[in-house]
XYZ file of C-alpha atoms in Angstrom:
714
model
C 19.089 -33.484 0.950
C 22.037 -35.358 2.503
C 24.875 -33.493 4.191
C 27.063 -34.068 1.123
C 24.450 -32.629 -1.224
C 24.272 -29.611 -3.472
C 26.365 -26.479 -3.415
C 24.132 -23.437 -3.742
C 25.569 -20.085 -4.765
C 24.188 -16.585 -5.060
C 26.159 -15.132 -7.923
C 25.535 -12.858 -10.880
C 21.986 -12.267 -9.742
C 21.122 -15.958 -9.756
C 20.416 -18.627 -7.218
C 22.690 -21.173 -8.854
C 22.793 -24.807 -7.836
C 26.184 -26.073 -8.884
C 25.062 -29.681 -8.331
C 22.652 -31.378 -8.412
C 19.559 -29.162 -7.939
C 18.168 -27.142 -10.881
C 19.056 -23.505 -11.467
C 16.440 -20.818 -10.963
C 15.584 -17.887 -13.182
C 18.017 -15.003 -13.657
C 16.503 -12.604 -11.161
C 18.034 -10.845 -8.185
C 21.174 -8.828 -7.560
C 24.583 -9.168 -9.191
C 26.620 -10.006 -6.104
C 30.363 -9.872 -5.373
C 30.265 -13.053 -3.307
C 29.288 -16.689 -3.695
C 27.256 -18.448 -1.014
C 27.669 -22.113 -0.122
C 25.122 -23.928 2.033
C 26.539 -25.717 5.067
C 24.481 -28.830 4.338
C 26.391 -29.071 1.068
C 29.757 -29.127 2.839
C 31.649 -31.948 4.548
C 30.976 -32.066 8.278
C 31.527 -34.015 11.471
C 28.367 -32.387 12.822
C 24.735 -33.263 12.196
C 22.111 -32.005 9.781
C 19.226 -29.777 10.870
C 15.954 -29.723 8.932
C 14.223 -29.405 6.619
C 11.383 -27.848 8.608
C 8.858 -25.101 7.826
C 7.325 -24.961 11.326
C 7.298 -21.491 12.863
C 9.667 -21.208 15.793
C 12.088 -23.930 14.734
C 15.713 -23.244 13.903
C 15.546 -24.947 10.513
C 12.515 -22.869 9.452
C 14.678 -19.729 9.479
C 17.657 -21.329 7.715
C 18.522 -20.793 4.070
C 17.063 -23.762 2.222
C 15.418 -24.755 5.555
C 18.560 -26.794 6.348
C 21.738 -26.171 8.317
C 24.527 -28.059 10.142
C 24.844 -28.252 13.926
C 28.341 -28.391 15.407
C 29.015 -29.347 18.996
C 32.267 -28.051 20.466
C 35.141 -29.670 18.584
C 33.073 -30.503 15.490
C 33.643 -28.801 12.167
C 32.175 -28.060 8.768
C 34.535 -27.812 5.797
C 33.619 -25.857 2.672
C 35.100 -26.238 -0.766
C 35.800 -22.673 -1.860
C 33.821 -21.923 -5.052
C 35.871 -18.906 -6.196
C 38.953 -16.859 -5.389
C 38.389 -15.100 -2.078
C 40.099 -13.353 0.810
C 37.050 -12.763 3.000
C 34.176 -14.791 4.359
C 30.848 -14.136 6.074
C 29.085 -16.929 7.981
C 25.417 -17.079 8.941
C 25.127 -18.994 12.218
C 23.090 -19.543 15.360
C 24.115 -20.361 18.920
C 21.844 -21.268 21.858
C 20.173 -18.376 23.653
C 22.423 -16.674 26.183
C 25.653 -18.164 24.864
C 28.682 -16.911 22.947
C 31.867 -18.452 21.644
C 33.935 -18.722 18.512
C 34.693 -20.687 15.392
C 38.292 -21.597 14.737
C 39.159 -21.103 11.071
C 41.274 -23.494 9.005
C 42.535 -22.996 5.453
C 43.648 -26.201 3.726
C 44.122 -27.782 7.141
C 46.165 -24.954 8.664
C 44.625 -23.119 11.613
C 44.547 -19.331 11.320
C 45.439 -17.038 14.175
C 42.128 -15.251 13.636
C 38.837 -16.583 14.952
C 35.246 -15.914 13.941
C 33.269 -14.683 16.950
C 29.718 -15.977 17.427
C 27.069 -14.817 19.897
C 23.365 -15.036 20.640
C 23.393 -11.352 21.640
C 21.543 -10.218 18.514
C 19.203 -13.190 18.265
C 16.064 -14.609 19.945
C 13.885 -11.538 19.482
C 10.402 -11.365 21.014
C 7.677 -9.059 19.671
C 4.659 -9.942 21.781
C 2.662 -6.972 20.423
C 2.688 -8.488 16.929
C -0.173 -10.971 16.696
C 1.030 -14.421 15.716
C 4.696 -13.736 16.470
C 6.869 -16.135 18.412
C 10.488 -15.901 19.446
C 12.381 -15.533 16.174
C 15.535 -14.135 14.575
C 17.643 -17.146 15.520
C 20.523 -16.500 13.124
C 23.137 -13.766 12.819
C 26.119 -13.101 10.569
C 29.817 -12.823 11.378
C 32.504 -11.800 8.893
C 36.277 -12.104 8.650
C 39.118 -10.939 6.413
C 41.291 -14.028 5.974
C 44.484 -12.007 5.366
C 45.308 -14.386 2.540
C 43.911 -15.419 -0.792
C 42.206 -18.757 -1.324
C 41.361 -20.237 -4.691
C 38.494 -22.257 -6.087
C 38.849 -25.808 -4.774
C 40.669 -24.835 -1.558
C 39.210 -25.959 1.754
C 38.030 -23.574 4.475
C 36.782 -25.174 7.690
C 35.080 -23.778 10.782
C 35.319 -25.632 14.103
C 33.127 -24.848 17.095
C 34.995 -23.846 20.247
C 33.325 -23.791 23.635
C 29.767 -23.525 22.324
C 27.340 -25.349 20.063
C 27.094 -23.540 16.714
C 24.584 -24.121 13.920
C 26.131 -23.038 10.620
C 23.738 -22.091 7.835
C 25.675 -20.632 4.915
C 29.105 -19.165 4.114
C 29.650 -16.253 1.695
C 33.074 -16.209 -0.002
C 34.275 -12.911 -1.444
C 37.328 -11.238 -2.945
C 37.333 -8.008 -0.963
C 38.998 -5.095 -2.712
C 41.941 -3.297 -1.132
C 41.107 -0.073 0.731
C 40.240 2.769 -1.607
C 42.356 5.930 -1.659
C 41.287 9.198 -0.117
C 39.511 11.454 -2.640
C 41.336 14.659 -3.447
C 40.026 17.670 -1.568
C 38.034 15.601 0.931
C 37.710 16.344 4.619
C 38.854 13.382 6.711
C 37.075 12.614 9.954
C 40.453 11.807 11.511
C 41.653 15.350 10.743
C 38.754 16.491 12.931
C 39.719 14.169 15.774
C 37.915 10.901 15.001
C 39.471 7.851 16.672
C 40.034 4.985 14.161
C 40.684 2.538 17.026
C 37.033 2.600 18.047
C 37.898 3.480 21.625
C 37.052 7.163 21.655
C 33.771 8.875 20.792
C 34.018 10.155 17.213
C 30.557 11.751 17.030
C 31.706 15.373 17.212
C 34.506 14.757 14.716
C 31.967 13.417 12.194
C 29.730 16.438 12.741
C 32.584 18.881 12.233
C 33.765 17.096 9.103
C 30.244 17.174 7.619
C 29.937 20.881 8.344
C 33.355 21.624 6.830
C 32.796 19.529 3.718
C 29.439 20.986 2.688
C 29.252 20.511 -1.076
C 32.217 18.122 -0.987
C 33.346 14.769 0.444
C 33.755 13.555 4.009
C 36.419 10.838 4.019
C 36.171 7.945 6.468
C 39.604 6.243 6.376
C 40.149 2.572 7.198
C 39.485 1.979 10.870
C 36.663 1.584 13.345
C 34.779 4.612 14.631
C 32.338 4.792 17.518
C 29.408 7.221 17.425
C 27.271 7.698 20.536
C 24.443 9.740 19.008
C 22.835 10.296 15.622
C 23.961 12.781 13.003
C 21.595 15.507 11.809
C 21.626 18.395 9.386
C 23.185 16.194 6.712
C 22.755 17.773 3.270
C 24.755 18.584 0.120
C 27.582 16.266 1.106
C 29.129 12.892 0.272
C 30.116 10.509 3.088
C 32.609 8.024 1.671
C 34.648 5.204 3.142
C 37.506 3.020 1.901
C 35.158 0.079 1.422
C 32.847 -1.643 3.884
C 35.453 -4.257 4.792
C 37.829 -1.483 5.889
C 35.891 1.566 7.136
C 33.491 0.640 9.945
C 31.206 2.896 11.981
C 29.809 1.464 15.202
C 26.438 3.146 15.698
C 22.833 2.081 16.158
C 21.581 5.487 14.974
C 23.609 6.993 12.170
C 21.404 9.703 10.607
C 18.186 10.941 12.221
C 16.593 13.999 10.605
C 13.100 14.900 9.453
C 14.182 16.977 6.452
C 17.161 17.758 4.251
C 17.953 19.883 1.215
C 19.186 16.650 -0.338
C 22.118 15.730 -2.555
C 23.396 13.412 0.180
C 25.532 10.537 -1.052
C 26.562 7.807 1.385
C 28.854 5.060 0.154
C 31.464 2.419 0.782
C 31.598 1.833 4.521
C 29.904 -0.290 7.142
C 27.510 0.782 9.870
C 27.161 -1.936 12.482
C 24.859 -1.347 15.420
C 24.192 -2.881 18.799
C 20.427 -3.420 18.462
C 19.441 -6.581 20.317
C 15.670 -6.076 20.548
C 12.973 -4.390 18.517
C 11.684 -1.216 20.162
C 9.451 0.564 17.663
C 9.448 3.832 19.617
C 13.221 4.146 19.165
C 14.888 5.343 15.904
C 17.544 2.617 15.943
C 18.108 2.876 12.210
C 20.957 3.627 9.822
C 18.795 6.372 8.302
C 15.695 7.573 10.097
C 13.744 10.206 8.171
C 14.870 12.134 5.110
C 18.030 12.366 3.013
C 16.333 14.920 0.795
C 15.895 14.809 -2.980
C 18.447 13.399 -5.423
C 20.394 11.440 -2.817
C 21.969 7.982 -2.906
C 23.150 5.133 -0.683
C 25.540 2.604 -2.214
C 28.173 0.047 -1.325
C 27.173 -0.063 2.345
C 27.210 -2.923 4.861
C 24.363 -2.380 7.370
C 23.987 -4.803 10.276
C 22.493 -5.198 13.766
C 20.071 -2.281 13.435
C 16.321 -2.118 13.897
C 15.789 -0.885 10.323
C 18.313 -0.172 7.625
C 16.501 2.815 6.113
C 13.189 4.101 7.521
C 12.425 6.860 5.037
C 9.913 9.652 5.668
C 9.617 13.155 4.316
C 11.238 14.114 1.012
C 13.414 11.383 -0.476
C 12.478 12.052 -4.102
C 14.663 10.352 -6.713
C 16.670 8.514 -4.047
C 18.785 5.613 -5.338
C 19.649 2.769 -2.947
C 21.917 0.251 -4.660
C 24.656 -2.328 -4.183
C 24.211 -2.565 -0.416
C 24.076 -5.440 2.057
C 21.499 -5.227 4.847
C 21.778 -7.994 7.438
C 20.305 -8.950 10.808
C 17.802 -6.115 11.277
C 15.165 -6.692 13.950
C 12.529 -5.038 11.730
C 12.481 -3.909 8.066
C 15.487 -3.719 5.824
C 14.086 -0.620 4.088
C 10.694 1.074 4.307
C 9.499 3.917 2.085
C 7.102 5.343 4.631
C 4.955 7.524 2.371
C 5.580 10.532 0.076
C 8.435 8.888 -1.870
C 8.610 9.807 -5.549
C 10.862 8.241 -8.140
C 12.813 6.126 -5.632
C 14.897 3.263 -7.056
C 15.984 0.431 -4.751
C 18.099 -1.968 -6.800
C 20.811 -4.600 -6.718
C 20.837 -4.963 -2.921
C 21.285 -8.107 -0.824
C 19.163 -8.537 2.302
C 19.260 -11.412 4.787
C 17.605 -12.135 8.129
C 15.132 -9.294 8.537
C 12.678 -9.335 11.449
C 9.908 -7.766 9.347
C 9.449 -6.972 5.649
C 12.836 -6.964 3.942
C 11.744 -4.237 1.513
C 8.503 -2.316 2.002
C 6.600 0.657 0.634
C 3.928 1.959 3.003
C 1.832 4.854 1.682
C 1.095 6.620 4.927
C 0.199 10.350 4.874
C 0.845 10.559 1.113
C 1.233 7.916 -1.589
C 4.566 6.516 -2.673
C 4.559 7.095 -6.421
C 6.536 5.924 -9.437
C 9.006 4.001 -7.260
C 10.517 0.562 -7.683
C 12.265 -2.419 -6.115
C 14.388 -4.005 -8.851
C 16.997 -6.782 -9.019
C 17.298 -7.306 -5.280
C 18.159 -10.623 -3.631
C 16.325 -11.311 -0.376
C 16.856 -14.281 1.905
C 15.193 -15.342 5.137
C 12.867 -12.599 6.352
C 11.665 -14.281 9.526
C 8.472 -12.446 10.490
C 6.929 -10.937 7.355
C 7.279 -10.604 3.593
C 10.257 -10.480 1.301
C 8.752 -7.480 -0.486
C 5.573 -5.721 0.623
C 3.742 -2.933 -1.180
C 1.141 -1.345 1.114
C -0.719 1.113 -1.101
C 0.846 3.600 -3.505
C 0.518 4.684 -7.122
C 2.330 3.264 -10.163
C 4.706 0.988 -8.269
C 7.088 -1.556 -9.827
C 8.472 -4.782 -8.303
C 10.767 -6.252 -10.923
C 13.375 -9.007 -11.330
C 13.848 -9.734 -7.633
C 14.937 -13.071 -6.161
C 13.293 -13.910 -2.820
C 13.855 -17.083 -0.821
C 12.760 -18.679 2.449
C 10.083 -16.475 3.974
C 8.833 -17.491 7.383
C 5.796 -16.748 9.557
C 3.292 -14.036 8.567
C 4.810 -13.551 5.166
C 4.710 -14.153 1.440
C 7.540 -13.706 -1.002
C 5.742 -10.674 -2.423
C 2.645 -8.986 -0.962
C 0.603 -6.421 -2.904
C -1.752 -5.091 -0.275
C -4.230 -2.472 0.847
C -3.475 -3.126 4.506
C -3.262 0.353 5.981
C -2.098 -0.114 9.617
C -2.737 3.611 10.249
C -4.502 6.572 8.636
C -4.250 8.572 6.463
C -3.458 5.689 4.114
C -3.397 5.811 0.321
C -4.528 2.551 -1.307
C -3.081 1.014 -4.427
C -3.768 3.099 -7.524
C -2.671 3.371 -11.111
C -0.717 0.346 -12.379
C 1.134 -1.999 -10.058
C 3.735 -3.890 -12.088
C 5.075 -7.161 -10.669
C 7.423 -8.548 -13.292
C 10.162 -11.141 -13.675
C 10.419 -12.135 -10.015
C 11.633 -15.518 -8.767
C 10.233 -16.858 -5.493
C 11.867 -19.908 -3.878
C 10.330 -21.621 -0.823
C 8.175 -18.586 -0.085
C 4.800 -18.395 1.654
C 4.068 -19.536 5.167
C 1.399 -20.604 7.608
C -0.303 -17.586 9.153
C -1.011 -18.418 12.816
C -3.612 -15.635 13.025
C -5.626 -16.979 10.102
C -4.859 -20.655 10.803
C -4.306 -21.102 7.110
C -1.424 -20.417 4.750
C -0.189 -17.388 2.852
C 0.838 -17.895 -0.769
C 4.172 -17.199 -2.403
C 2.690 -14.109 -4.098
C -0.259 -12.497 -2.308
C -2.721 -9.839 -3.457
C -4.561 -8.655 -0.354
C -7.616 -6.376 -0.281
C -7.176 -6.146 3.488
C -8.776 -2.788 4.317
C -10.295 -1.819 0.966
C -10.973 -3.212 -2.489
C -8.134 -3.434 -4.994
C -9.014 -0.842 -7.643
C -5.538 -0.507 -9.208
C -4.507 -2.456 -12.282
C -2.297 -5.267 -10.937
C -0.118 -6.744 -13.678
C 1.846 -9.862 -12.699
C 4.142 -11.152 -15.446
C 7.022 -13.574 -15.873
C 6.944 -15.009 -12.351
C 8.835 -18.168 -11.374
C 7.626 -19.881 -8.192
C 9.541 -22.908 -6.950
C 8.937 -25.154 -3.933
C 6.278 -23.017 -2.284
C 5.306 -24.895 0.889
C 1.682 -23.931 0.272
C 0.169 -22.018 -2.681
C 1.652 -20.031 -5.540
C -0.825 -17.123 -5.981
C -3.160 -16.002 -3.206
C -6.038 -13.518 -3.461
C -7.427 -12.644 -0.055
C -9.039 -9.941 2.041
C -6.855 -10.501 5.069
C -9.078 -8.605 7.494
C -11.877 -11.103 6.854
C -14.194 -8.345 5.665
C -14.502 -9.579 2.106
C -13.254 -6.606 0.072
C -12.790 -7.380 -3.606
C -9.474 -8.144 -5.298
C -10.035 -7.315 -8.944
C -8.345 -5.923 -12.077
C -5.621 -8.577 -11.868
C -3.810 -10.351 -14.677
C -1.205 -13.100 -14.324
C 0.829 -13.787 -17.461
C 3.671 -16.167 -18.247
C 4.234 -17.804 -14.850
C 6.111 -21.024 -14.163
C 5.127 -22.894 -11.012
C 7.182 -25.881 -9.903
C 6.188 -27.940 -6.867
C 3.567 -26.267 -4.706
C 2.585 -27.871 -1.435
C -1.131 -27.258 -1.960
C -2.594 -25.268 -4.875
C -1.605 -22.897 -7.653
C -4.415 -20.379 -7.026
C -5.747 -19.743 -3.510
C -8.790 -17.482 -3.931
C -10.351 -16.328 -0.645
C -11.877 -12.991 -1.617
C -14.453 -11.849 -4.112
C -12.999 -10.485 -7.299
C -11.418 -11.711 -10.512
C -8.121 -12.522 -12.175
C -7.197 -13.576 -15.699
C -4.434 -16.162 -16.155
C -2.503 -16.629 -19.395
C 0.441 -18.901 -20.003
C 0.634 -20.171 -16.425
C 2.182 -23.651 -16.355
C 2.442 -25.801 -13.250
C 4.096 -29.097 -12.366
C 4.234 -30.963 -9.091
C 1.019 -29.489 -7.676
C 0.425 -30.924 -4.213
C -3.363 -30.896 -3.835
C -5.380 -29.208 -6.604
C -5.084 -26.450 -9.145
C -7.498 -23.987 -7.550
C -8.869 -23.377 -4.060
C -11.826 -21.061 -4.687
C -13.639 -20.318 -1.449
C -14.200 -16.576 -0.878
C -14.688 -15.464 2.723
C -17.017 -14.519 4.292
C -19.486 -16.892 2.731
C -21.846 -14.954 0.495
C -19.494 -11.996 0.065
C -19.226 -12.656 -3.659
C -17.439 -14.826 -6.172
C -13.848 -14.921 -7.364
C -13.751 -15.485 -11.103
C -10.729 -17.331 -12.463
C -10.607 -16.570 -16.185
C -8.592 -18.889 -18.397
C -6.944 -16.614 -20.942
C -5.240 -19.499 -22.730
C -1.904 -21.275 -22.560
C -2.416 -22.574 -19.021
C -1.554 -26.137 -18.052
C -1.130 -28.427 -15.079
C -3.649 -26.851 -12.694
C -7.189 -27.316 -14.006
C -8.630 -29.126 -10.961
C -10.528 -27.444 -8.114
C -10.308 -28.270 -4.415
C -13.544 -30.034 -3.633
C -14.407 -29.038 -0.073
C -14.408 -25.463 1.195
C -14.923 -26.681 4.760
C -11.337 -27.969 4.895
C -7.888 -26.607 4.050
C -5.655 -28.672 1.806
C -2.585 -29.974 3.588
C 0.702 -29.951 1.675
C 0.901 -32.904 -0.674
C -2.296 -34.617 0.441
C -4.031 -34.515 -2.945
C -7.626 -33.557 -3.629
C -9.792 -35.792 -1.435
C -12.644 -37.809 -2.864
C -15.723 -35.792 -1.990
C -18.351 -37.126 0.378
C -21.133 -38.196 -2.019
C -23.752 -37.207 0.563
C -22.427 -33.699 1.238
C -24.378 -30.522 0.675
C -22.646 -28.996 -2.347
C -24.014 -25.514 -1.660
C -23.002 -25.103 1.977
C -20.407 -22.386 2.471
C -20.277 -21.583 -1.222
C -20.545 -18.076 -2.661
C -24.139 -16.870 -3.032
C -25.341 -13.761 -4.850
C -28.790 -12.315 -5.514
C -30.628 -9.754 -7.561
C -31.396 -7.938 -4.313
C -31.576 -8.247 -0.529
C -33.700 -6.741 2.188
C -31.812 -5.146 5.069
C -29.451 -7.676 6.752
C -30.962 -10.718 5.052
C -28.095 -11.245 2.642
C -27.553 -14.145 0.184
C -24.874 -15.835 2.286
C -27.496 -16.661 4.915
C -29.046 -19.161 2.490
C -25.865 -21.293 2.419
C -24.531 -20.886 5.973
C -25.901 -24.198 7.309
C -28.285 -22.463 9.718
C -31.977 -22.934 8.930
C -32.885 -20.146 11.355
C -31.146 -17.430 9.332
C -32.468 -16.544 5.896
C -32.118 -14.550 2.706
C -34.910 -12.228 1.713
C -34.966 -10.408 -1.610
C -35.949 -6.810 -2.206
C -39.664 -6.441 -1.435
C -42.362 -5.782 -4.018
C -39.892 -6.353 -6.863
C -40.554 -9.727 -8.483
C -38.939 -11.489 -10.272
C -35.949 -12.126 -7.972
C -33.121 -14.670 -8.151
C -30.609 -16.320 -5.838
C -27.467 -17.819 -7.419
C -25.018 -20.218 -5.749
C -21.571 -20.933 -7.210
C -20.810 -24.596 -6.431
C -17.140 -24.081 -7.285
C -17.034 -26.604 -10.129
C -19.467 -28.341 -12.422
C -21.540 -30.910 -10.504
C -24.125 -33.542 -11.470
C -26.788 -32.176 -9.135
C -29.834 -34.459 -8.757
C -31.666 -33.031 -5.746
C -32.308 -29.660 -4.105
C -33.629 -29.106 -0.599
C -35.123 -25.652 -0.053
C -35.889 -24.462 3.453
C -37.512 -21.651 5.396
C -37.088 -21.172 9.161
C -38.919 -24.035 10.908
C -40.633 -21.921 13.587
C -44.440 -21.911 13.575
C -44.362 -18.129 13.311
C -43.501 -18.702 9.679
C -46.938 -19.391 8.282
C -47.405 -21.715 5.339
C -46.761 -20.155 1.940
C -46.261 -21.048 -1.698
C -43.320 -19.786 -3.746
C -43.304 -19.946 -7.530
C -39.871 -20.611 -8.949
C -37.856 -22.169 -11.731
C -34.413 -23.777 -11.525
C -31.698 -22.562 -13.874
C -28.107 -23.678 -14.337
C -24.860 -22.529 -15.933
C -21.345 -23.893 -16.308
C -19.665 -20.508 -16.828
C -21.804 -18.035 -14.852
C -22.886 -16.232 -18.018
C -25.167 -18.407 -20.132
C -28.037 -19.973 -18.142
C -30.480 -22.667 -19.251
C -33.715 -23.765 -17.605
C -33.310 -27.030 -15.708
C -36.889 -27.093 -14.349
C -39.709 -24.871 -15.535
C -41.573 -22.623 -13.110
C -44.031 -24.242 -10.718
C -45.474 -23.737 -7.225
C -43.711 -25.155 -4.138
C -45.539 -25.319 -0.798
C -43.591 -24.494 2.413
C -45.439 -25.543 5.586
C -44.159 -25.435 9.206
C -46.168 -28.597 9.850
C -43.735 -30.484 7.599
C -40.590 -28.602 8.598
C -40.930 -25.769 6.081
C -38.872 -27.880 3.673
C -39.297 -28.592 -0.034
C -37.436 -31.216 -2.071
C -36.844 -30.559 -5.765
C -35.635 -33.444 -7.920
C -33.625 -32.514 -11.009
C -33.453 -34.468 -14.249
C -30.705 -37.056 -14.691
C -27.732 -35.680 -16.543
C -28.021 -32.211 -15.040
C -24.543 -30.683 -14.901
C -24.069 -27.192 -13.537
C -21.695 -25.045 -11.518
C -23.909 -22.022 -11.015
C -27.310 -22.877 -9.529
C -30.003 -20.213 -9.834
C -33.475 -20.123 -8.277
C -35.673 -17.692 -10.237
C -38.646 -16.659 -8.067
C -41.717 -14.914 -9.436
C -44.147 -15.115 -6.504
C -44.622 -15.779 -2.778
C -48.083 -16.004 -1.180
C -46.727 -15.328 2.321
C -44.574 -12.242 1.717
C -43.864 -9.924 -1.236
C -40.323 -11.226 -1.662
C -38.316 -14.379 -2.366
C -37.184 -16.142 0.829
C -34.893 -19.102 1.605
C -33.153 -20.008 4.846
C -31.165 -22.811 3.227
C -30.539 -23.885 -0.348
C -28.989 -27.359 -0.342
C -27.733 -29.277 -3.383
C -26.967 -33.002 -3.498
C -25.598 -35.537 -5.961
C -28.348 -38.056 -5.197
């Protein structure tokens, strides 16, 4: 997109392109601000991106584009709405700080917008696959005047190179009035200048207001240690633009009687690195049952809310969580009836929103109508275990390394872990430019991922009404991320719209099954389906067409290669072995001699059926219907394998259910003197996807045996 391209706004729960890009589905939060991309503005600087490569500045930018300003250069935005406040997402080179001069309709303001690399360039070497990340930060400013739609607001770099990503324009409300009967922190000695330590004043006000309201007047307050014993109280500010608490640890407590209500102020920390042993969080632990957090601005913390213990029926809504070095919010087990809704999250260093069912399952909890932008080291939303969980009507954009837009996973991290159970509802979500290359797997993660990482998916996973746009790789991924081949099953995908995927619509890498209904795709980069479960021989993944699907009926032809974005499905090598690396199953196996050994390309390894139990069968799923003309059957070539005769027939199926006989049963002689190899020619016109060898006898051993089953087109 050129520098004078589209204006993109986040408003009324929508990612709205004012011109010329198409609008996305009405998912996400209803927001009080409108965002404008810097690449859509007028600039004397230069464009950055697009780029999806991990570790590049553009890969972490909204829309994967931004504008770079050298000192003295500017970017000028056309204001999309009435506003008196602005927030700018920016990046400066590591180790540098400076400012942006601010101009309104050509007139320079006395105020400046400070910029710094202090909170950026985070390293997490203990996280496999991580590189230096978290390049951007946010800086906000009250303009002290009103601007109208069509006015011009410009930012000019002063003394430092600044990359500007996006500007959020907002009409900030005037400071709210003090509630009657409240206890003000200033009455207890808090310093609204931010110079003195207000920690003790906050503690005394909380103790005095038990059952009532603690009032945080306009001003800036510095806390030097965390608050504890917070229960049966409301902490209320005059609005997050006016009441600001400077603290990297606001509440830290393992339990609470609950009824804690925190609202309408900002907590801005000084967290510059991620140290997981430190509770550098807005809330660390428990607020207790029937609590709420609303109208907050949370920034420069490790985690916004790291929730353990009893947080039953907690409501977290209408907040902004920015620039955290780890998660935005994590329900860390035991949560019941929690509702996280209508929040805006940007620039998280881990999952923006996560549920992790450690110690006890999260149950009957939901993430609804949230807008998430630019998590730079994990997923937009991640559900790790739990029972009866809902992920509904969220808008997620621009995930980076190690992350999908949404991950539904049985990855446990620690024990005791509680896997997915009951019904997992994933409904009405919009995913824009989500999914990323996983440097640990050396292959991509899809926009929406179902991951049987540490155990099989036994829950009912219901995915409905999904819109996926501009995924750099695949739309839906089904994988066992540990590489151990656990099944991903009981999955339905209904009513999805997929527009422009870099590679495929369905990326199936685990055994299991999913039914697709009403899934339409346009602009598919490579093929409709990549169906190559890992490890080879672990089982098949069945893609069931439930009707109403269109635009993705082709299958990637070669499981030995990964599709590259936009390359198209390559013409297959006519001389290739169609069976190699494909999924193999059998009626039985003896000890370690599993079916996958017959298609692993190694003639020295072999499958052996259950002994003394004829008939036996080996079935290979070729991935798509093929005109197979020739089979090569092998046993290990060593002389220790004495000559033997196996009696078998060849059967075929196009759907894996109904099989017909391709060749009737006959004897085939395997002899080490001739390489222990048998060639079987099939009739012309044979078309099959599922190849089955039905064995009724073996003169050398009381079981069926093959070291390789090879299938060829000629």
